[in-house]
PDB file of C-alpha atoms in Angstrom:
ATOM      1  CA  MET Y 558     -14.624 -33.395 -19.684  1.00  0.00           C
ATOM      2  CA  ILE Y 559     -10.870 -32.923 -19.273  1.00  0.00           C
ATOM      3  CA  ILE Y 560      -9.757 -29.327 -18.868  1.00  0.00           C
ATOM      4  CA  ASN Y 561      -6.221 -28.679 -20.052  1.00  0.00           C
ATOM      5  CA  PHE Y 562      -4.023 -26.190 -18.262  1.00  0.00           C
ATOM      6  CA  ASN Y 563      -1.189 -24.039 -19.552  1.00  0.00           C
ATOM      7  CA  LYS Y 564       2.006 -26.110 -19.538  1.00  0.00           C
ATOM      8  CA  SER Y 565       4.233 -23.081 -18.922  1.00  0.00           C
ATOM      9  CA  LYS Y 566       6.066 -22.813 -15.615  1.00  0.00           C
ATOM     10  CA  PRO Y 567       4.219 -20.628 -13.072  1.00  0.00           C
ATOM     11  CA  THR Y 568       6.642 -17.705 -12.891  1.00  0.00           C
ATOM     12  CA  ILE Y 569       4.268 -14.762 -13.445  1.00  0.00           C
ATOM     13  CA  VAL Y 570       3.635 -12.830 -10.244  1.00  0.00           C
ATOM     14  CA  HIS Y 571       0.946 -10.357  -9.260  1.00  0.00           C
ATOM     15  CA  LEU Y 572       1.602  -8.391  -6.075  1.00  0.00           C
ATOM     16  CA  ASP Y 573      -0.622  -5.838  -4.410  1.00  0.00           C
ATOM     17  CA  ILE Y 574      -0.370  -3.810  -1.231  1.00  0.00           C
ATOM     18  CA  ASN Y 575      -3.119  -4.700   1.213  1.00  0.00           C
ATOM     19  CA  SER Y 576      -5.482  -1.775   1.927  1.00  0.00           C
ATOM     20  CA  CYS Y 577      -2.880   0.409   0.262  1.00  0.00           C
ATOM     21  CA  PHE Y 578      -3.644   4.028   1.190  1.00  0.00           C
ATOM     22  CA  ALA Y 579      -4.909   3.129   4.668  1.00  0.00           C
ATOM     23  CA  THR Y 580      -1.961   0.844   5.391  1.00  0.00           C
ATOM     24  CA  ILE Y 581       0.542   3.475   4.289  1.00  0.00           C
ATOM     25  CA  GLU Y 582      -1.134   6.019   6.583  1.00  0.00           C
ATOM     26  CA  GLN Y 583      -0.851   3.527   9.450  1.00  0.00           C
ATOM     27  CA  GLN Y 584       2.790   2.991   8.596  1.00  0.00           C
ATOM     28  CA  ALA Y 585       3.390   6.751   8.725  1.00  0.00           C
ATOM     29  CA  ASN Y 586       1.489   7.193  12.007  1.00  0.00           C
ATOM     30  CA  PRO Y 587       1.893   4.335  14.507  1.00  0.00           C
ATOM     31  CA  ASN Y 588      -1.024   5.722  16.554  1.00  0.00           C
ATOM     32  CA  LEU Y 589      -3.350   4.577  13.764  1.00  0.00           C
ATOM     33  CA  ARG Y 590      -2.116   1.002  13.666  1.00  0.00           C
ATOM     34  CA  GLY Y 591      -4.583  -1.685  14.638  1.00  0.00           C
ATOM     35  CA  LYS Y 592      -7.496   0.760  14.375  1.00  0.00           C
ATOM     36  CA  PRO Y 593     -10.355   1.023  11.864  1.00  0.00           C
ATOM     37  CA  ILE Y 594      -9.439   3.889   9.541  1.00  0.00           C
ATOM     38  CA  VAL Y 595     -10.381   4.951   6.037  1.00  0.00           C
ATOM     39  CA  VAL Y 596      -8.910   7.253   3.441  1.00  0.00           C
ATOM     40  CA  ALA Y 597     -11.769   9.131   1.787  1.00  0.00           C
ATOM     41  CA  ALA Y 598     -11.968  11.610  -1.059  1.00  0.00           C
ATOM     42  CA  TYR Y 599     -13.406  14.160   1.389  1.00  0.00           C
ATOM     43  CA  ASN Y 600     -13.656  14.194   5.165  1.00  0.00           C
ATOM     44  CA  SER Y 601     -17.396  14.738   5.080  1.00  0.00           C
ATOM     45  CA  SER Y 602     -20.440  12.523   5.508  1.00  0.00           C
ATOM     46  CA  SER Y 603     -20.817  12.153   1.741  1.00  0.00           C
ATOM     47  CA  GLY Y 604     -17.114  11.520   1.100  1.00  0.00           C
ATOM     48  CA  CYS Y 605     -16.389   8.305  -0.781  1.00  0.00           C
ATOM     49  CA  VAL Y 606     -14.113   5.756   0.908  1.00  0.00           C
ATOM     50  CA  LEU Y 607     -11.055   5.168  -1.293  1.00  0.00           C
ATOM     51  CA  ALA Y 608      -9.351   2.683   1.022  1.00  0.00           C
ATOM     52  CA  ALA Y 609     -10.310   0.955   4.249  1.00  0.00           C
ATOM     53  CA  SER Y 610      -7.786  -0.488   6.662  1.00  0.00           C
ATOM     54  CA  VAL Y 611      -7.732  -4.215   7.321  1.00  0.00           C
ATOM     55  CA  GLU Y 612      -9.378  -3.518  10.680  1.00  0.00           C
ATOM     56  CA  ALA Y 613     -12.163  -1.481   9.045  1.00  0.00           C
ATOM     57  CA  LYS Y 614     -12.766  -4.168   6.428  1.00  0.00           C
ATOM     58  CA  LYS Y 615     -13.282  -6.746   9.150  1.00  0.00           C
ATOM     59  CA  LEU Y 616     -16.170  -4.604  10.417  1.00  0.00           C
ATOM     60  CA  GLY Y 617     -17.755  -4.494   6.959  1.00  0.00           C
ATOM     61  CA  ILE Y 618     -16.515  -1.057   5.885  1.00  0.00           C
ATOM     62  CA  LYS Y 619     -15.650  -1.173   2.184  1.00  0.00           C
ATOM     63  CA  THR Y 620     -14.150   0.851  -0.630  1.00  0.00           C
ATOM     64  CA  GLY Y 621     -16.851   2.855  -2.391  1.00  0.00           C
ATOM     65  CA  MET Y 622     -18.912   3.287   0.768  1.00  0.00           C
ATOM     66  CA  ARG Y 623     -19.830   6.772   2.007  1.00  0.00           C
ATOM     67  CA  VAL Y 624     -18.141   8.048   5.150  1.00  0.00           C
ATOM     68  CA  LYS Y 625     -21.506   8.356   6.918  1.00  0.00           C
ATOM     69  CA  ASP Y 626     -22.227   4.684   6.206  1.00  0.00           C
ATOM     70  CA  GLY Y 627     -18.832   3.693   7.550  1.00  0.00           C
ATOM     71  CA  LYS Y 628     -19.450   5.680  10.714  1.00  0.00           C
ATOM     72  CA  SER Y 629     -22.864   4.074  11.110  1.00  0.00           C
ATOM     73  CA  ILE Y 630     -21.018   0.760  11.321  1.00  0.00           C
ATOM     74  CA  TYR Y 631     -18.253   2.115  13.581  1.00  0.00           C
ATOM     75  CA  PRO Y 632     -18.844   5.600  15.066  1.00  0.00           C
ATOM     76  CA  GLY Y 633     -15.199   5.910  16.108  1.00  0.00           C
ATOM     77  CA  LEU Y 634     -13.937   5.493  12.546  1.00  0.00           C
ATOM     78  CA  THR Y 635     -10.905   7.652  11.742  1.00  0.00           C
ATOM     79  CA  VAL Y 636     -11.243   9.429   8.396  1.00  0.00           C
ATOM     80  CA  LEU Y 637      -8.220  10.775   6.507  1.00  0.00           C
ATOM     81  CA  THR Y 638      -7.935  12.495   3.147  1.00  0.00           C
ATOM     82  CA  PRO Y 639      -5.405  11.304   0.542  1.00  0.00           C
ATOM     83  CA  ASP Y 640      -1.730  12.164   0.802  1.00  0.00           C
ATOM     84  CA  SER Y 641      -0.511  11.206  -2.668  1.00  0.00           C
ATOM     85  CA  SER Y 642       3.151  11.973  -1.945  1.00  0.00           C
ATOM     86  CA  LYS Y 643       3.236   9.190   0.679  1.00  0.00           C
ATOM     87  CA  TYR Y 644       1.679   6.682  -1.709  1.00  0.00           C
ATOM     88  CA  ARG Y 645       3.988   7.582  -4.603  1.00  0.00           C
ATOM     89  CA  ASP Y 646       7.016   7.216  -2.340  1.00  0.00           C
ATOM     90  CA  VAL Y 647       6.038   3.678  -1.316  1.00  0.00           C
ATOM     91  CA  HIS Y 648       5.207   2.831  -4.938  1.00  0.00           C
ATOM     92  CA  LYS Y 649       8.667   3.907  -6.133  1.00  0.00           C
ATOM     93  CA  LYS Y 650      10.462   2.067  -3.335  1.00  0.00           C
ATOM     94  CA  LEU Y 651       8.516  -1.114  -4.011  1.00  0.00           C
ATOM     95  CA  TYR Y 652       9.160  -0.874  -7.754  1.00  0.00           C
ATOM     96  CA  ASN Y 653      12.900  -0.555  -7.174  1.00  0.00           C
ATOM     97  CA  LEU Y 654      12.877  -3.495  -4.777  1.00  0.00           C
ATOM     98  CA  LEU Y 655      11.024  -5.733  -7.245  1.00  0.00           C
ATOM     99  CA  CYS Y 656      13.501  -4.886  -9.980  1.00  0.00           C
ATOM    100  CA  ASP Y 657      16.033  -6.956  -8.016  1.00  0.00           C
ATOM    101  CA  TYR Y 658      13.936 -10.043  -8.806  1.00  0.00           C
ATOM    102  CA  SER Y 659      12.771  -9.469 -12.377  1.00  0.00           C
ATOM    103  CA  GLU Y 660      14.029  -7.953 -15.599  1.00  0.00           C
ATOM    104  CA  VAL Y 661      10.611  -6.436 -16.324  1.00  0.00           C
ATOM    105  CA  VAL Y 662       8.370  -5.063 -13.570  1.00  0.00           C
ATOM    106  CA  ILE Y 663       5.047  -3.659 -14.765  1.00  0.00           C
ATOM    107  CA  PRO Y 664       3.144  -1.291 -12.462  1.00  0.00           C
ATOM    108  CA  LYS Y 665      -0.580  -2.022 -12.913  1.00  0.00           C
ATOM    109  CA  SER Y 666      -1.679   0.742 -10.546  1.00  0.00           C
ATOM    110  CA  ILE Y 667      -0.183   2.595  -7.597  1.00  0.00           C
ATOM    111  CA  ASP Y 668      -0.565  -0.504  -5.408  1.00  0.00           C
ATOM    112  CA  GLU Y 669      -0.232  -3.375  -7.905  1.00  0.00           C
ATOM    113  CA  PHE Y 670       2.681  -4.833  -9.844  1.00  0.00           C
ATOM    114  CA  SER Y 671       3.100  -7.666 -12.311  1.00  0.00           C
ATOM    115  CA  PHE Y 672       6.462  -9.285 -13.027  1.00  0.00           C
ATOM    116  CA  LYS Y 673       8.128 -12.498 -14.143  1.00  0.00           C
ATOM    117  CA  LEU Y 674      10.517 -14.145 -11.738  1.00  0.00           C
ATOM    118  CA  ILE Y 675      14.016 -14.810 -13.036  1.00  0.00           C
ATOM    119  CA  SER Y 676      14.037 -18.289 -11.487  1.00  0.00           C
ATOM    120  CA  TYR Y 677      11.252 -20.887 -11.275  1.00  0.00           C
ATOM    121  CA  CYS Y 678      12.867 -23.300  -8.827  1.00  0.00           C
ATOM    122  CA  ASN Y 679      13.119 -20.982  -5.826  1.00  0.00           C
ATOM    123  CA  ARG Y 680      10.025 -18.857  -6.483  1.00  0.00           C
ATOM    124  CA  PHE Y 681       8.420 -19.311  -3.057  1.00  0.00           C
ATOM    125  CA  SER Y 682      11.585 -18.471  -1.170  1.00  0.00           C
ATOM    126  CA  LYS Y 683      12.053 -15.389  -3.355  1.00  0.00           C
ATOM    127  CA  ILE Y 684       8.517 -14.160  -2.651  1.00  0.00           C
ATOM    128  CA  LYS Y 685       9.043 -14.691   1.076  1.00  0.00           C
ATOM    129  CA  GLU Y 686      12.300 -12.757   0.764  1.00  0.00           C
ATOM    130  CA  ILE Y 687      10.447  -9.924  -0.994  1.00  0.00           C
ATOM    131  CA  LYS Y 688       7.860  -9.796   1.791  1.00  0.00           C
ATOM    132  CA  LYS Y 689      10.623  -9.693   4.397  1.00  0.00           C
ATOM    133  CA  ARG Y 690      12.483  -6.914   2.594  1.00  0.00           C
ATOM    134  CA  ILE Y 691       9.302  -4.854   2.264  1.00  0.00           C
ATOM    135  CA  LYS Y 692       8.933  -4.850   6.031  1.00  0.00           C
ATOM    136  CA  GLU Y 693      12.613  -4.086   6.600  1.00  0.00           C
ATOM    137  CA  GLU Y 694      13.163  -1.512   3.859  1.00  0.00           C
ATOM    138  CA  ILE Y 695       9.759   0.094   3.200  1.00  0.00           C
ATOM    139  CA  GLY Y 696       7.581  -0.329   6.252  1.00  0.00           C
ATOM    140  CA  GLU Y 697       6.995  -2.876   8.993  1.00  0.00           C
ATOM    141  CA  TRP Y 698       3.214  -2.364   8.868  1.00  0.00           C
ATOM    142  CA  ILE Y 699       2.935  -2.893   5.120  1.00  0.00           C
ATOM    143  CA  THR Y 700       1.780  -6.289   3.883  1.00  0.00           C
ATOM    144  CA  VAL Y 701       1.259  -7.563   0.355  1.00  0.00           C
ATOM    145  CA  SER Y 702      -0.780 -10.360  -1.170  1.00  0.00           C
ATOM    146  CA  VAL Y 703       0.954 -12.291  -3.917  1.00  0.00           C
ATOM    147  CA  GLY Y 704      -0.317 -14.606  -6.624  1.00  0.00           C
ATOM    148  CA  ILE Y 705       1.793 -16.819  -8.901  1.00  0.00           C
ATOM    149  CA  SER Y 706       0.626 -18.535 -12.062  1.00  0.00           C
ATOM    150  CA  THR Y 707       1.289 -19.030 -15.763  1.00  0.00           C
ATOM    151  CA  ASN Y 708      -0.207 -15.699 -16.874  1.00  0.00           C
ATOM    152  CA  ARG Y 709      -1.045 -12.284 -15.443  1.00  0.00           C
ATOM    153  CA  TYR Y 710      -4.767 -12.897 -15.150  1.00  0.00           C
ATOM    154  CA  LEU Y 711      -4.490 -16.077 -13.103  1.00  0.00           C
ATOM    155  CA  ALA Y 712      -1.716 -14.539 -11.002  1.00  0.00           C
ATOM    156  CA  LYS Y 713      -4.069 -11.653 -10.142  1.00  0.00           C
ATOM    157  CA  VAL Y 714      -6.872 -14.080  -9.302  1.00  0.00           C
ATOM    158  CA  ALA Y 715      -4.456 -16.022  -7.074  1.00  0.00           C
ATOM    159  CA  ALA Y 716      -3.385 -12.837  -5.291  1.00  0.00           C
ATOM    160  CA  GLY Y 717      -6.983 -12.177  -4.310  1.00  0.00           C
ATOM    161  CA  ILE Y 718      -7.616 -15.556  -2.714  1.00  0.00           C
ATOM    162  CA  ILE Y 719      -5.905 -14.853   0.620  1.00  0.00           C
ATOM    163  CA  LYS Y 720      -5.863 -11.333   2.053  1.00  0.00           C
ATOM    164  CA  PRO Y 721      -4.071  -9.813   3.813  1.00  0.00           C
ATOM    165  CA  ASP Y 722      -0.500 -11.077   3.441  1.00  0.00           C
ATOM    166  CA  GLY Y 723      -1.325 -14.045   1.218  1.00  0.00           C
ATOM    167  CA  LEU Y 724       0.788 -16.167  -1.112  1.00  0.00           C
ATOM    168  CA  VAL Y 725      -1.112 -18.453  -3.506  1.00  0.00           C
ATOM    169  CA  GLU Y 726      -0.061 -20.266  -6.658  1.00  0.00           C
ATOM    170  CA  ILE Y 727      -2.444 -21.577  -9.309  1.00  0.00           C
ATOM    171  CA  ASN Y 728      -0.722 -24.318 -11.278  1.00  0.00           C
ATOM    172  CA  GLU Y 729      -1.336 -27.443 -13.323  1.00  0.00           C
ATOM    173  CA  ASP Y 730      -1.651 -29.621 -10.232  1.00  0.00           C
ATOM    174  CA  ASN Y 731      -4.073 -27.541  -8.169  1.00  0.00           C
ATOM    175  CA  PHE Y 732      -6.133 -25.447 -10.600  1.00  0.00           C
ATOM    176  CA  LEU Y 733      -9.267 -27.623 -10.518  1.00  0.00           C
ATOM    177  CA  LYS Y 734      -9.285 -27.783  -6.719  1.00  0.00           C
ATOM    178  CA  THR Y 735      -8.630 -24.037  -6.525  1.00  0.00           C
ATOM    179  CA  PHE Y 736     -11.351 -23.152  -9.042  1.00  0.00           C
ATOM    180  CA  SER Y 737     -13.879 -25.368  -7.237  1.00  0.00           C
ATOM    181  CA  LYS Y 738     -13.607 -23.144  -4.146  1.00  0.00           C
ATOM    182  CA  LEU Y 739     -14.043 -19.834  -5.977  1.00  0.00           C
ATOM    183  CA  LYS Y 740     -17.210 -17.878  -6.674  1.00  0.00           C
ATOM    184  CA  LEU Y 741     -17.737 -16.236 -10.056  1.00  0.00           C
ATOM    185  CA  THR Y 742     -17.137 -12.848  -8.425  1.00  0.00           C
ATOM    186  CA  ASP Y 743     -13.720 -14.033  -7.211  1.00  0.00           C
ATOM    187  CA  LEU Y 744     -12.565 -13.787 -10.820  1.00  0.00           C
ATOM    188  CA  THR Y 745     -11.022 -10.470 -11.789  1.00  0.00           C
ATOM    189  CA  GLY Y 746     -13.484  -8.435 -13.841  1.00  0.00           C
ATOM    190  CA  ILE Y 747     -16.590 -10.330 -12.702  1.00  0.00           C
ATOM    191  CA  LYS Y 748     -18.856  -8.205 -10.514  1.00  0.00           C
ATOM    192  CA  LYS Y 749     -22.340  -9.019  -9.187  1.00  0.00           C
ATOM    193  CA  ALA Y 750     -24.111  -7.855 -12.355  1.00  0.00           C
ATOM    194  CA  ASN Y 751     -21.753  -9.891 -14.554  1.00  0.00           C
ATOM    195  CA  ALA Y 752     -22.307 -12.924 -12.347  1.00  0.00           C
ATOM    196  CA  ARG Y 753     -26.089 -12.584 -12.700  1.00  0.00           C
ATOM    197  CA  ARG Y 754     -25.805 -12.503 -16.492  1.00  0.00           C
ATOM    198  CA  LEU Y 755     -23.521 -15.552 -16.476  1.00  0.00           C
ATOM    199  CA  ARG Y 756     -25.904 -17.472 -14.233  1.00  0.00           C
ATOM    200  CA  SER Y 757     -28.818 -16.604 -16.519  1.00  0.00           C
ATOM    201  CA  ALA Y 758     -26.800 -18.230 -19.325  1.00  0.00           C
ATOM    202  CA  GLY Y 759     -26.281 -21.356 -17.249  1.00  0.00           C
ATOM    203  CA  ILE Y 760     -22.741 -20.521 -16.086  1.00  0.00           C
ATOM    204  CA  ARG Y 761     -22.777 -20.812 -12.320  1.00  0.00           C
ATOM    205  CA  THR Y 762     -19.273 -21.912 -11.333  1.00  0.00           C
ATOM    206  CA  VAL Y 763     -15.721 -21.003 -12.247  1.00  0.00           C
TER     207      VAL Y 763
END
């Protein structure tokens, strides 16, 4: 069976800040950089982890986990409570920066943006320029993962393939190879329960 792919140029971009709240806290306090930290709703054993730093994620500490479970994995885990003013400040700065590259920038959440690049030909150099400017103008510790494709959904899927600091494009030439390497749960909106239902219906691959 031949699967057709959207013939539009891949100019739709999805960008998200890696480990957003935790990374911004590390940016604000250099003493936290390179260390496993989490931002939790409450600094108590039952507090829910809202964001885990890249270092914490490597240890298996995840968003949605309880603080006590994170500390059972790494007893020295640093726990912070949210500082929304810091996160809003980075959000606004990043929005303004992205407006230099697109006529319409759509915030999808405090750490995610969708936009269409003005130019197709130099899209990779522009994304690399954006990444460079983020470090120079917003924060040297802040990294973003970026996906490019022909629509917002595929751009978001692409952005999730390499983290942190990724840059992936899904296009007409590579979509079959890319899809063959993904699990059902790598698709935005497909969680473990959804994947089980799909498998029960005979759908086991992207």
